[in-house]
XYZ file of C-alpha atoms in Angstrom:
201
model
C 86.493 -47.762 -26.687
C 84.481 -51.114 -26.878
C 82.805 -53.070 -23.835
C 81.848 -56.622 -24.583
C 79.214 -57.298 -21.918
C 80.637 -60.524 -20.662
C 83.483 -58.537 -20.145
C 82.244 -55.288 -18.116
C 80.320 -55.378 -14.467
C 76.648 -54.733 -14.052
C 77.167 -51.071 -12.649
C 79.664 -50.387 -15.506
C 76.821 -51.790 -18.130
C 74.233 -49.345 -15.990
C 76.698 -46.390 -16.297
C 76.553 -46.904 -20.289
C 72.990 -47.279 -20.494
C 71.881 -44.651 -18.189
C 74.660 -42.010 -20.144
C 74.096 -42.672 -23.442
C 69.961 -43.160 -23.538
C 69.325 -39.794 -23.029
C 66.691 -38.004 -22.464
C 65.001 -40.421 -20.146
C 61.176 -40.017 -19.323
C 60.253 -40.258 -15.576
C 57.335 -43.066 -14.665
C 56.360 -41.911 -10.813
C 54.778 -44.840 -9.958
C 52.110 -45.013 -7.135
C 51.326 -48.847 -6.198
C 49.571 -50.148 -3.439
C 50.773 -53.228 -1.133
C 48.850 -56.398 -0.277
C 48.859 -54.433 3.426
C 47.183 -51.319 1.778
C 50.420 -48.946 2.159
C 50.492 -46.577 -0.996
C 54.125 -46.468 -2.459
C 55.041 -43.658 -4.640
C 58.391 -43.731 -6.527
C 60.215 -42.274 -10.020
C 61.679 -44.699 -12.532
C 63.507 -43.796 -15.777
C 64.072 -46.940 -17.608
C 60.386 -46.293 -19.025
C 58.636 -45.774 -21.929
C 55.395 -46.159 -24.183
C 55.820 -49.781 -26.474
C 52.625 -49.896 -28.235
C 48.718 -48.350 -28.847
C 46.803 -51.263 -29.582
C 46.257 -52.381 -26.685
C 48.058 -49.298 -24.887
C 51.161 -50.514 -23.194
C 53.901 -49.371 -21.306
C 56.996 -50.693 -19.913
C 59.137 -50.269 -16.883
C 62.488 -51.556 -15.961
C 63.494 -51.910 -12.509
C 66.689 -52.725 -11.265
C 66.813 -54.984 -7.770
C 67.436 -53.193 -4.559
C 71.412 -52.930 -3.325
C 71.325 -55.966 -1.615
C 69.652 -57.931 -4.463
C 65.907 -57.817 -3.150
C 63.262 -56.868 -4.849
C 62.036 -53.436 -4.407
C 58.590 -52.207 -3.142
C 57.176 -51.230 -6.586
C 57.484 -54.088 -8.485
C 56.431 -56.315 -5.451
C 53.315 -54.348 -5.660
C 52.410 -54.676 -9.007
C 53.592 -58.174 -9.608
C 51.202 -59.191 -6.532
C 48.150 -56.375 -7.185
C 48.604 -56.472 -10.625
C 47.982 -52.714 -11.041
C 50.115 -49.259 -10.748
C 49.474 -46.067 -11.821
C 52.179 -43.975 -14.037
C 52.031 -40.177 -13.371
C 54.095 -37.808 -15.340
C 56.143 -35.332 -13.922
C 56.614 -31.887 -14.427
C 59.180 -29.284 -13.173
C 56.516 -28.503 -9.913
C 56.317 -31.858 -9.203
C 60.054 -32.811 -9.792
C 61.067 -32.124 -5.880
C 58.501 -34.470 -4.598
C 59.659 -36.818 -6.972
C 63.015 -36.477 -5.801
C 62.393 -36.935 -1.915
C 60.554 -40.149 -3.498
C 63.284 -41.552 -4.621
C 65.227 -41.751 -1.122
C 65.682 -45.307 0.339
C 62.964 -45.967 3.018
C 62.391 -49.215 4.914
C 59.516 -51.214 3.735
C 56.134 -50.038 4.543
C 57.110 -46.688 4.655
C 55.146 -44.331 2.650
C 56.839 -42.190 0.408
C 52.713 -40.403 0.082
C 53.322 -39.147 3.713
C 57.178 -38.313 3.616
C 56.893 -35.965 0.113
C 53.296 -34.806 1.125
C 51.926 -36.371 -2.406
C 48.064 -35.738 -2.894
C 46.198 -38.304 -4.029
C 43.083 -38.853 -5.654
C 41.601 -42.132 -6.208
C 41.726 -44.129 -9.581
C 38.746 -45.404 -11.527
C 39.672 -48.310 -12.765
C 42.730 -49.517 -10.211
C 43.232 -49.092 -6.680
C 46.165 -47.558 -6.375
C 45.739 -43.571 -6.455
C 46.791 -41.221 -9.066
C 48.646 -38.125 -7.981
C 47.147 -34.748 -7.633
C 49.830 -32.686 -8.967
C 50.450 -34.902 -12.251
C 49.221 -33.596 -15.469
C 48.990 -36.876 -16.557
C 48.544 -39.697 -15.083
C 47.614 -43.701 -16.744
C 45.747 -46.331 -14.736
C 47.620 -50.057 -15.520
C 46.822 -53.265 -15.223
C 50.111 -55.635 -15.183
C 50.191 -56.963 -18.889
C 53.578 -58.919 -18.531
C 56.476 -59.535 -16.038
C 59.989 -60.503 -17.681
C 62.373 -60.941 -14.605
C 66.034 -60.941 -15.645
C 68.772 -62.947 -14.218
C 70.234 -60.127 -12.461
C 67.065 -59.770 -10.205
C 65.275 -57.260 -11.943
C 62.045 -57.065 -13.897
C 60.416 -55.654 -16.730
C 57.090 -55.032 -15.795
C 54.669 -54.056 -18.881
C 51.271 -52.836 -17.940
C 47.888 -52.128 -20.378
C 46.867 -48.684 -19.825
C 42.817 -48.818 -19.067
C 42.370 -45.391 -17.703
C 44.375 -41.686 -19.126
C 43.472 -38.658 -16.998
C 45.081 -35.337 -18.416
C 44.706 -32.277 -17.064
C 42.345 -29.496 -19.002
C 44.931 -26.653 -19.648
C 47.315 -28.751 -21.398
C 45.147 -29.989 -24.478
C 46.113 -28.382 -27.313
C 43.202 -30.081 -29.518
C 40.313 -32.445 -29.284
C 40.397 -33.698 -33.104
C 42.461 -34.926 -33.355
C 43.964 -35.057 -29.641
C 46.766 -33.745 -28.860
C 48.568 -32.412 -25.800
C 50.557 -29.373 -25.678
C 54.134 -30.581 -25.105
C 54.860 -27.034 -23.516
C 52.330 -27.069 -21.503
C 52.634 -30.449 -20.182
C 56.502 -29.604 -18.953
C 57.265 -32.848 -18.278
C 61.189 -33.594 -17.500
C 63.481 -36.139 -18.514
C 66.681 -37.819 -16.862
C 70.191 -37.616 -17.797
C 72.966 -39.144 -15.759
C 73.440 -38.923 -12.041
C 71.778 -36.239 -10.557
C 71.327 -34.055 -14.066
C 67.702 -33.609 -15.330
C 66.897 -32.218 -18.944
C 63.389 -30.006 -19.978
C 61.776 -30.018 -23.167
C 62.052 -26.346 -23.960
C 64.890 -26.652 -26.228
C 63.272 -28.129 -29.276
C 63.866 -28.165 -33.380
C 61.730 -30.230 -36.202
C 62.225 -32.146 -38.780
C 59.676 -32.934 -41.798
C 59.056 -36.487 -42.566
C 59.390 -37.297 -46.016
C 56.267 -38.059 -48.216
C-alpha cells in the first residue's frame, strides 16, 4: 500500500509513524510552570541529534482540542526541562504520568515521583531515573498542525553509579541501565533481546 500525505489524515500519518519507528525511547520530562507547578510527563517522539554541543530533540503533538500542552508551554516560556530515562521500575509512574489532567495539576503528586533538585535548571530531576539530562531550550520549530519540536542543549548528565560500565572511556552498561522503549498503542519493548554486528574497517 502507498499513502501520499496530502492524501491521508493526521491520525492516520501518526498511526504510520508511531508503528513503523520502532523501538521508541521514552523522554519523561519534568518542567516547571511560570506558577512554579512541577509537570512530569513521557514522550516518545525523542531522541539524541548531536554531541557537540549535546542536543536533544522532542516532538510533541498538540493537545485533543488543538492547545498546546503543559510541557512544551513550560519549556518554551522557562526555557529549561529535564529528560529522565526510564527503566522497567519506573515505567508505572511513567504511565499514570501520561493520564490527561487539567492544567496545574501535578503529575509529581498524582504518581508519587521523587524529586531532587537540578544544578544547573530549575526544574527537578527524578529520583528513580538512572539517568537523567539538565536542558536548556536550544530551538523551538512549531509545525502547522500545532505542535512543536522543541530541541534543548544538555548542560548537566547525572547517571547513576551501578550502571557505569567504564570510566575511560565512558560507557554505560546498557543492561544495567534497563531503559524501555515504545511500540504502538499500549505495547512497550526492553532491550534484553540484543545481537551485534561488526563495522567494517
Amino acid at each position: 500500500m502507498h499513502f501520499s500525505t496530502s492524501d491521508i489524515p493526521a491520525s492516520t500519518a501518526y498511526r504510520l509513524l508511531t508503528s513503523s519507528i520502532v523501538p521508541r525511547p521514552i523522554a519523561f520530562v519534568t518542567s516547571i510552570s511560570a506558577d512554579g507547578i512541577v509537570n512530569a510527563a513521557p514522550f516518545s517522539f525523542f531522541n539524541a541529534m548531536g554531541s557537540e554541543p549535546p542536543v536533544v530533540a522532542l516532538g510533541f503533538e498538540p493537545k485533543a482540542d488543538g492547545g498546546v500542552k503543559d510541557t512544551p508551554r513550560n519549556i518554551m516560556e522557562m526555557q529549561e526541562f529535564v529528560v529522565n530515562i526510564v527503566d522497567e521500575p519506573l515505567s508505572g509512574q511513567m504511565n499514570i504520568s501520561a493520564g490527561a489532567f487539567h492544567e496545574g495539576q501535578s503529575e509529581i503528586e498524582i504518581a508519587k515521583l521523587e524529586t531532587v533538585g537540578s544544578l544547573a535548571v530549575k526544574p527537578p530531576r527524578l529520583v528513580a531515573s538512572p539517568v537523567s539530562m539538565e536542558c536548556t531550550l536550544f530551538q523551538q520549530i512549531p509545525l502547522s498542525g500545532g505542535g512543536v519540536i522543541i530541541i534543548g542543549e544538555v548542560v548537566y548528565f547525572h547517571v547513576r553509579d551501578d550502571i557505569i560500565q567504564e570510566t575511560e572511556p565512558l560507557r554505560i552498561d546498557v543492561n544495567k541501565l534497563g531503559a524501555i522503549a515504545r511500540l504502538a498503542g499500549p505495547d512497550y519493548a526492553r532491550i534484553t533481546d540484543q545481537f551485534q554486528i561488526k563495522r567494517p574497517e
